[in-house]
Coordinates of C-alpha atoms in Angstrom, one line a residue:
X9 CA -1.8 12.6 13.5
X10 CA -1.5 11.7 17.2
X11 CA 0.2 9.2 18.7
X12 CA -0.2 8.5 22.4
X13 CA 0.5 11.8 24.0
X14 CA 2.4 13.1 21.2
X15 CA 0.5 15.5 18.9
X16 CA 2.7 15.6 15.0
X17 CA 1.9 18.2 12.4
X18 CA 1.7 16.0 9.6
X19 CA 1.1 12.7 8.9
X20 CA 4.2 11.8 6.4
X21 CA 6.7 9.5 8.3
X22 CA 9.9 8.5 7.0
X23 CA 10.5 4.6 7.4
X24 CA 13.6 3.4 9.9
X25 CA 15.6 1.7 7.5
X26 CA 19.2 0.3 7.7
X27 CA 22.1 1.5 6.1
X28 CA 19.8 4.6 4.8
X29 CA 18.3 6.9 7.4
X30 CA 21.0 7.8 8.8
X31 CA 21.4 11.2 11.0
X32 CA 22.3 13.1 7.9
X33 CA 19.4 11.8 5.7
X34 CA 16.6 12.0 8.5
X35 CA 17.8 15.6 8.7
X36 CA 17.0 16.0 5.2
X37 CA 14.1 14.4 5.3
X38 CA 12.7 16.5 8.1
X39 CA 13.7 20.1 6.1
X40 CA 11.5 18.5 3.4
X41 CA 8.7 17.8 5.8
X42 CA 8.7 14.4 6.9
X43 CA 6.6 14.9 10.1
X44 CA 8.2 11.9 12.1
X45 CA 11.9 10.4 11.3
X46 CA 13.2 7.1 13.6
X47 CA 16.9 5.7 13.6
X48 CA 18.4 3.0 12.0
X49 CA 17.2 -0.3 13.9
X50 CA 19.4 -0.5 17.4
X51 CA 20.3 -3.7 18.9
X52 CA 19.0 -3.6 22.7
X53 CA 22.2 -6.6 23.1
X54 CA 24.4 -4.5 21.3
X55 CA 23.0 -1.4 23.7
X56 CA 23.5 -3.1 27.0
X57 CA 26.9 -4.7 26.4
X58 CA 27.9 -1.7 25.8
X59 CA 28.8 -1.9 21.7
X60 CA 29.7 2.1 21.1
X61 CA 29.2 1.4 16.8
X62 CA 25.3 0.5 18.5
X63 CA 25.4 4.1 20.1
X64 CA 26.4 5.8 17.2
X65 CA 23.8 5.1 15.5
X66 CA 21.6 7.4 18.0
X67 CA 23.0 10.5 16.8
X68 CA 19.7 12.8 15.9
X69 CA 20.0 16.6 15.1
X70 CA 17.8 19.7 16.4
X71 CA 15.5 19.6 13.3
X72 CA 13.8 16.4 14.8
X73 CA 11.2 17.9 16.9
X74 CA 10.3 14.3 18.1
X75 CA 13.1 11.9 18.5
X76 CA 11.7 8.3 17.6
X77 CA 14.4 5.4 18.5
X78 CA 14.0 1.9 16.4
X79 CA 15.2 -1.1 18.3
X80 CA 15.0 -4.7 17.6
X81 CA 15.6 -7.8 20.3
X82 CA 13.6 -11.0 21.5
X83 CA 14.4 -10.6 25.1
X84 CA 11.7 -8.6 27.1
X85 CA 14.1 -7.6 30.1
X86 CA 17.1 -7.5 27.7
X87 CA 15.2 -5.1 25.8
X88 CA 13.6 -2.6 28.6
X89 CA 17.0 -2.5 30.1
X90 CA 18.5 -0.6 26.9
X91 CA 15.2 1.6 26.8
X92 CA 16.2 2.7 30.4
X93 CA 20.2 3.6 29.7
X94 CA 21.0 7.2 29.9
X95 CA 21.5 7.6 25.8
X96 CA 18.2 6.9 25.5
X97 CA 16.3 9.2 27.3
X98 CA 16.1 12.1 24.3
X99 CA 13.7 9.8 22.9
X100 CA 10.0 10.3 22.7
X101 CA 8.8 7.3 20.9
X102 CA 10.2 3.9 21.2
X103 CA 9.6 2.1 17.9
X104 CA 10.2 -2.0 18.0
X105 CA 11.5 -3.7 14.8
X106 CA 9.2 -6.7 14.2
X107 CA 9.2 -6.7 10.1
X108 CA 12.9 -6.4 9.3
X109 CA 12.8 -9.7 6.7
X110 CA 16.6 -10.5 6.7
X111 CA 17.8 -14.2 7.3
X112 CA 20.6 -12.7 10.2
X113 CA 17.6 -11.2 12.5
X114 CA 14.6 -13.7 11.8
X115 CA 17.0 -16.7 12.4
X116 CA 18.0 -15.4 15.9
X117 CA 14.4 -14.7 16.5
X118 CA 14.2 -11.2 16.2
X119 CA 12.4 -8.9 13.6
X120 CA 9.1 -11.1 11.7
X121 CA 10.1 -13.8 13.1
X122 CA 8.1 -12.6 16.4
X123 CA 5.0 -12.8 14.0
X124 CA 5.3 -16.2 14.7
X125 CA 5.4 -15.5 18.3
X126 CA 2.7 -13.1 19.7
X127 CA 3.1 -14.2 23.0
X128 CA 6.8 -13.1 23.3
X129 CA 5.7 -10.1 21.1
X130 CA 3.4 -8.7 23.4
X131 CA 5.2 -9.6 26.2
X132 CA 8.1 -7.4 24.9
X133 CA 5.8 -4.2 24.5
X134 CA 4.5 -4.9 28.3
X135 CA 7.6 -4.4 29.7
X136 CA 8.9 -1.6 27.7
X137 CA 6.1 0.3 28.0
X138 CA 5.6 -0.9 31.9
X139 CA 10.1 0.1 32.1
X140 CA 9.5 3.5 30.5
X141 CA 6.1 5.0 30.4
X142 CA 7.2 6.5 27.3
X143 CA 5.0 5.9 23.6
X144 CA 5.4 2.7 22.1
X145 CA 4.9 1.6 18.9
X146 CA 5.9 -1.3 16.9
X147 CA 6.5 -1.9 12.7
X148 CA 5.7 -5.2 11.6
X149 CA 4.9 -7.1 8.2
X150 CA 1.5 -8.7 6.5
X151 CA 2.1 -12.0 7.7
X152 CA 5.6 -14.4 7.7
X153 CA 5.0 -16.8 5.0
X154 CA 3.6 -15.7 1.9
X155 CA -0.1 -16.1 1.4
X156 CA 0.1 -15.6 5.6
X157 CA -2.1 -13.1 6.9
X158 CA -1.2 -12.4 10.7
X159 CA -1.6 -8.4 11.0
X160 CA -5.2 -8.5 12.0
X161 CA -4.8 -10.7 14.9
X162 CA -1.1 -9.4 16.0
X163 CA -2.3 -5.7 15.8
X164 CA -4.8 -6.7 18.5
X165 CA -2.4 -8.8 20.8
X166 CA -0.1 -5.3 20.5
X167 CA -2.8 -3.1 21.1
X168 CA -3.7 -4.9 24.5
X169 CA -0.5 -5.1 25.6
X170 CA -0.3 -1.3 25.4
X171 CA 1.3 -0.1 21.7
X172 CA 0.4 3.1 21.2
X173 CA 0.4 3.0 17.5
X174 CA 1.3 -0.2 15.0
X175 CA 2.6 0.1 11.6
X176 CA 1.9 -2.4 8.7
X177 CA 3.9 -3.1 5.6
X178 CA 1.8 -4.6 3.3
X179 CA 3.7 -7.9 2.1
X180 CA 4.9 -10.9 4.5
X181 CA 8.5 -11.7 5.4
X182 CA 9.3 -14.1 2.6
X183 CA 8.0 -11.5 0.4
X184 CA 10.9 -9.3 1.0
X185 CA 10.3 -6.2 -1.2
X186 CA 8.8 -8.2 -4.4
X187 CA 5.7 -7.8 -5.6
X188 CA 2.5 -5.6 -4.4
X189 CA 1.8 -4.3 -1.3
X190 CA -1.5 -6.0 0.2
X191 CA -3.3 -2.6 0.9
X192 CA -6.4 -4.5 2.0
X193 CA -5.1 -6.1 5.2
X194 CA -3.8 -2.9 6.5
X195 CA -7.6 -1.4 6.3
X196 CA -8.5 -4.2 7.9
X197 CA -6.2 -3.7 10.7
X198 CA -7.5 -0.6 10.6
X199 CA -11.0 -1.7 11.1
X200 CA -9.8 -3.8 14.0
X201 CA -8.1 -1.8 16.0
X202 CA -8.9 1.6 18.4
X203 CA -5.3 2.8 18.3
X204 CA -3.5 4.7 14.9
X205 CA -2.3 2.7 12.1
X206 CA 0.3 3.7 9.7
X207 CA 0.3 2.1 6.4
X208 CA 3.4 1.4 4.4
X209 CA 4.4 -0.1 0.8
X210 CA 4.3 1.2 -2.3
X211 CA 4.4 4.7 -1.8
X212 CA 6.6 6.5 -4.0
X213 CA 5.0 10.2 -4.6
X214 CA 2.0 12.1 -4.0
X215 CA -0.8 10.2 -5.9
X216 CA 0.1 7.0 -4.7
X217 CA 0.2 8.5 -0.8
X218 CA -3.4 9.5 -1.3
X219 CA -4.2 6.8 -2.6
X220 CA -3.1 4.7 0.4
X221 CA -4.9 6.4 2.6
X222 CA -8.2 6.6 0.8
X223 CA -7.8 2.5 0.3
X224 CA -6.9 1.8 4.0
X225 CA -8.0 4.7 6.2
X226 CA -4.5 5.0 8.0
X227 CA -3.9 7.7 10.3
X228 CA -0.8 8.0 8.4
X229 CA 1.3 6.8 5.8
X230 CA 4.9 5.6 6.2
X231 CA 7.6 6.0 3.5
X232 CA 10.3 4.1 3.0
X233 CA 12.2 3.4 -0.7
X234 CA 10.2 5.8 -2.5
X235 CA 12.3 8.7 -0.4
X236 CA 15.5 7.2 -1.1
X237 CA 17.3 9.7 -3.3
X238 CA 13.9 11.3 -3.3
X239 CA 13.4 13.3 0.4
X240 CA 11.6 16.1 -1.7
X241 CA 8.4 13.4 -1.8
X242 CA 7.8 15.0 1.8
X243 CA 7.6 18.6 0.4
X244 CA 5.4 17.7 -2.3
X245 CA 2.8 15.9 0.5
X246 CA 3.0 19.1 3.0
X247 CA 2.9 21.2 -0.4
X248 CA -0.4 19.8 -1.1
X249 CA -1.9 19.0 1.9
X250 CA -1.0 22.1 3.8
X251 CA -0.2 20.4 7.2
X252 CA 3.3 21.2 7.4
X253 CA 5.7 24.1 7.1
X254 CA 8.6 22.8 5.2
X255 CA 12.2 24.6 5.7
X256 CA 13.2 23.9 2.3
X257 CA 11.5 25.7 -0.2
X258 CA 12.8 24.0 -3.2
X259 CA 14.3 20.8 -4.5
X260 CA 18.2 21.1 -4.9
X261 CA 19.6 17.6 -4.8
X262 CA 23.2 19.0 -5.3
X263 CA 22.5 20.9 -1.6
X264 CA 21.1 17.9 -0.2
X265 CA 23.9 15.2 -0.6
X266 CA 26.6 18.4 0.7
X267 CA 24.5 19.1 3.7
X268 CA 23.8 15.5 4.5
X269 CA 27.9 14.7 4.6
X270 CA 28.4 18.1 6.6
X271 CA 25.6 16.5 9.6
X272 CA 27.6 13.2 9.4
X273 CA 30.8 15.2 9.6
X274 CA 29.6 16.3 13.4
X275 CA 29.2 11.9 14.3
X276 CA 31.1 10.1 12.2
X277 CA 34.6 9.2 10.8
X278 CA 36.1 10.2 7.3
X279 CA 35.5 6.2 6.7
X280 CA 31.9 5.8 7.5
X281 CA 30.9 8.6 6.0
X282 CA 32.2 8.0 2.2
X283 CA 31.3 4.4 2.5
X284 CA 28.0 4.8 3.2
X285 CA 26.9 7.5 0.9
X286 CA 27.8 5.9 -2.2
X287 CA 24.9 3.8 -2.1
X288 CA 23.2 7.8 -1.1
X289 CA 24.6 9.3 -4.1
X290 CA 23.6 6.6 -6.4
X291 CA 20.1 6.8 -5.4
X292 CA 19.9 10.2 -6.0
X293 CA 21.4 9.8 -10.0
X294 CA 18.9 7.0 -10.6
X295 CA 17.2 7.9 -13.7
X296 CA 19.5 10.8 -14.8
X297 CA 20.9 10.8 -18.0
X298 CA 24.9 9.8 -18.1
X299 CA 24.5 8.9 -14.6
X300 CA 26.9 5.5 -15.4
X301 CA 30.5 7.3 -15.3
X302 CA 29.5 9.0 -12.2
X303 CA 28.1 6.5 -10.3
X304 CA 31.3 4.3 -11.1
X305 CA 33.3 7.2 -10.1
X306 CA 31.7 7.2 -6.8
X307 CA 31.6 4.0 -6.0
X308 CA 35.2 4.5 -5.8
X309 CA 35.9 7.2 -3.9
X310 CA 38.2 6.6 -0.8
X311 CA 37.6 9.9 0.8
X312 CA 35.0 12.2 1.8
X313 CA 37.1 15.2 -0.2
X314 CA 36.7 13.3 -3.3
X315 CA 33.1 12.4 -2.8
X316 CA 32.1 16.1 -2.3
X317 CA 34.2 17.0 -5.0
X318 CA 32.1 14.5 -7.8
X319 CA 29.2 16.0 -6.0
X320 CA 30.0 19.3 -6.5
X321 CA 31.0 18.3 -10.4
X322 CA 27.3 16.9 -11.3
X323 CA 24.9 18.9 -13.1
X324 CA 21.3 17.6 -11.6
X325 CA 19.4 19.8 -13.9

């Protein structure tokens, strides 16, 4: 897949998505495959008044060949101005945030709720694009309202204002995560527009990501919950398709959760860490057998020592 200037090896991305894909996890991700890995979404206010918990989140590591920033925002100059500070410049792609669905970011404008303003949409990627010269893509949802169907038309406004690549998540904004991904409006995105699309929703292993792109004709497929506890679904694509070298070799979820804590050891405190891979660690027990104890255990956990140590404790096999 190629993206502006940017040629990738594969055509597997790994969906920006908060609280999750953090440094640690995107490093995973990438050992497994993933061709293309973005931060957590980044406030461009948060950026340019200087928040440093905003900065933090734009810790990458080595293994990301191409370094893909996710930022959300409704001001155009606002916005361009955090593209041009100094922490940003490691990053190839800028990717804009307009599908996050949560009440917090649509009520101040931001995320899908610029579905319902194109205008200020495409007047956002003109000046990032115009501020930094660097590729540009944006993530957005079907449509706002359910039964809404926007993507067609905002995929073109995007497209002329000089996105380099748009990616579609098959349900609308009041959808939220229920219910079936509309595969048919991202083909017809497809079908509309000159530049790549990337589909998303409902992708959860191998099958289902050929099956995606058969149904839409994406130039790639984005993944989002179905790697959550499960970064080995990358591995399994490049396994099969042959398009990327992978530097893990085999599946070792034990390994995975260790290493991922070791990365977050180099950015973050003992705090952050332990708090935000319980939710980590839970994902990957889903479905395992006597998970219950252990997951209450780590829920509990108040340090990092104690979190590896449960880790260390739990037979995956």
């Amino acid at each position: 897949m190629k993206i502006g200037n940017i040629n990738l090896a594969g055509d597997a991305v790994l969906a920006p998505i908060a609280g999750f894909t953090d440094v640690g996890f995107r490093d995973i991700a990438v050992r497994y495959g993933a061709t293309l890995t973005c931060t957590e979404m980044i406030s461009c206010k948060g950026m340019v008044y200087g928040s440093e918990k905003t900065k933090e989140l734009l810790a990458t590591t080595d293994n990301e060949k191409v370094k893909a920033v996710q930022i959300f925002g409704n001001d155009p100059q606002i916005m361009a101005k955090a593209c041009l500070m100094k922490e940003m410049q490691k990053f190839d792609i800028i990717d804009i945030n307009m599908g996050c669905p949560v009440p917090k970011i649509v009520n101040n404008g931001e995320g899908s709720a610029l579905l319902n303003n194109p205008k200020l949409a495409s007047e956002i990627v003109r000046n990032i694009k115009a501020a930094t010269g660097k590729v540009v893509t944006v993530k957005f949802r079907k449509g706002f309202k359910k039964g809404e169907k926007q993507a067609v038309d905002f995929a073109k406004y995007l497209q002329d204002a000089g996105a380099d690549c748009v990616a579609i998540h098959g349900r609308t904004r009041e959808d939220f995560y229920e219910g079936k991904a509309d595969w048919d409006v991202i083909a017809e995105v497809v079908q509309a527009v000159e530049i790549p699309v990337i589909a998303n929703g409902d992708v959860v292993d191998f099958e289902s990501y050929l099956a995606i792109k058969k149904h839409t004709g994406a130039a790639g497929v984005m993944i989002a919950r179905g790697a959550l506890g499960n970064p080995q679904i990358f591995m399994e694509i490049a396994k099969n398709t042959s398009k990327i070298d992978t530097i893990f070799k085999n599946i070792d979820k034990k390994r995975d959760i260790l290493m991922q804590i070791e990365t977050l050891k180099k950015f973050y405190t003992d705090r952050y860490i332990y708090s935000n891979m319980k939710k980590q660690v839970c994902f990957y027990l889903k479905g395992m057998a006597g998970a219950k104890p252990i997951k209450e255990a780590v829920c509990h956990v108040e340090s990092v020592d104690e979190l590896v140590s449960i880790v260390k404790s739990i037979d995956f096999d």
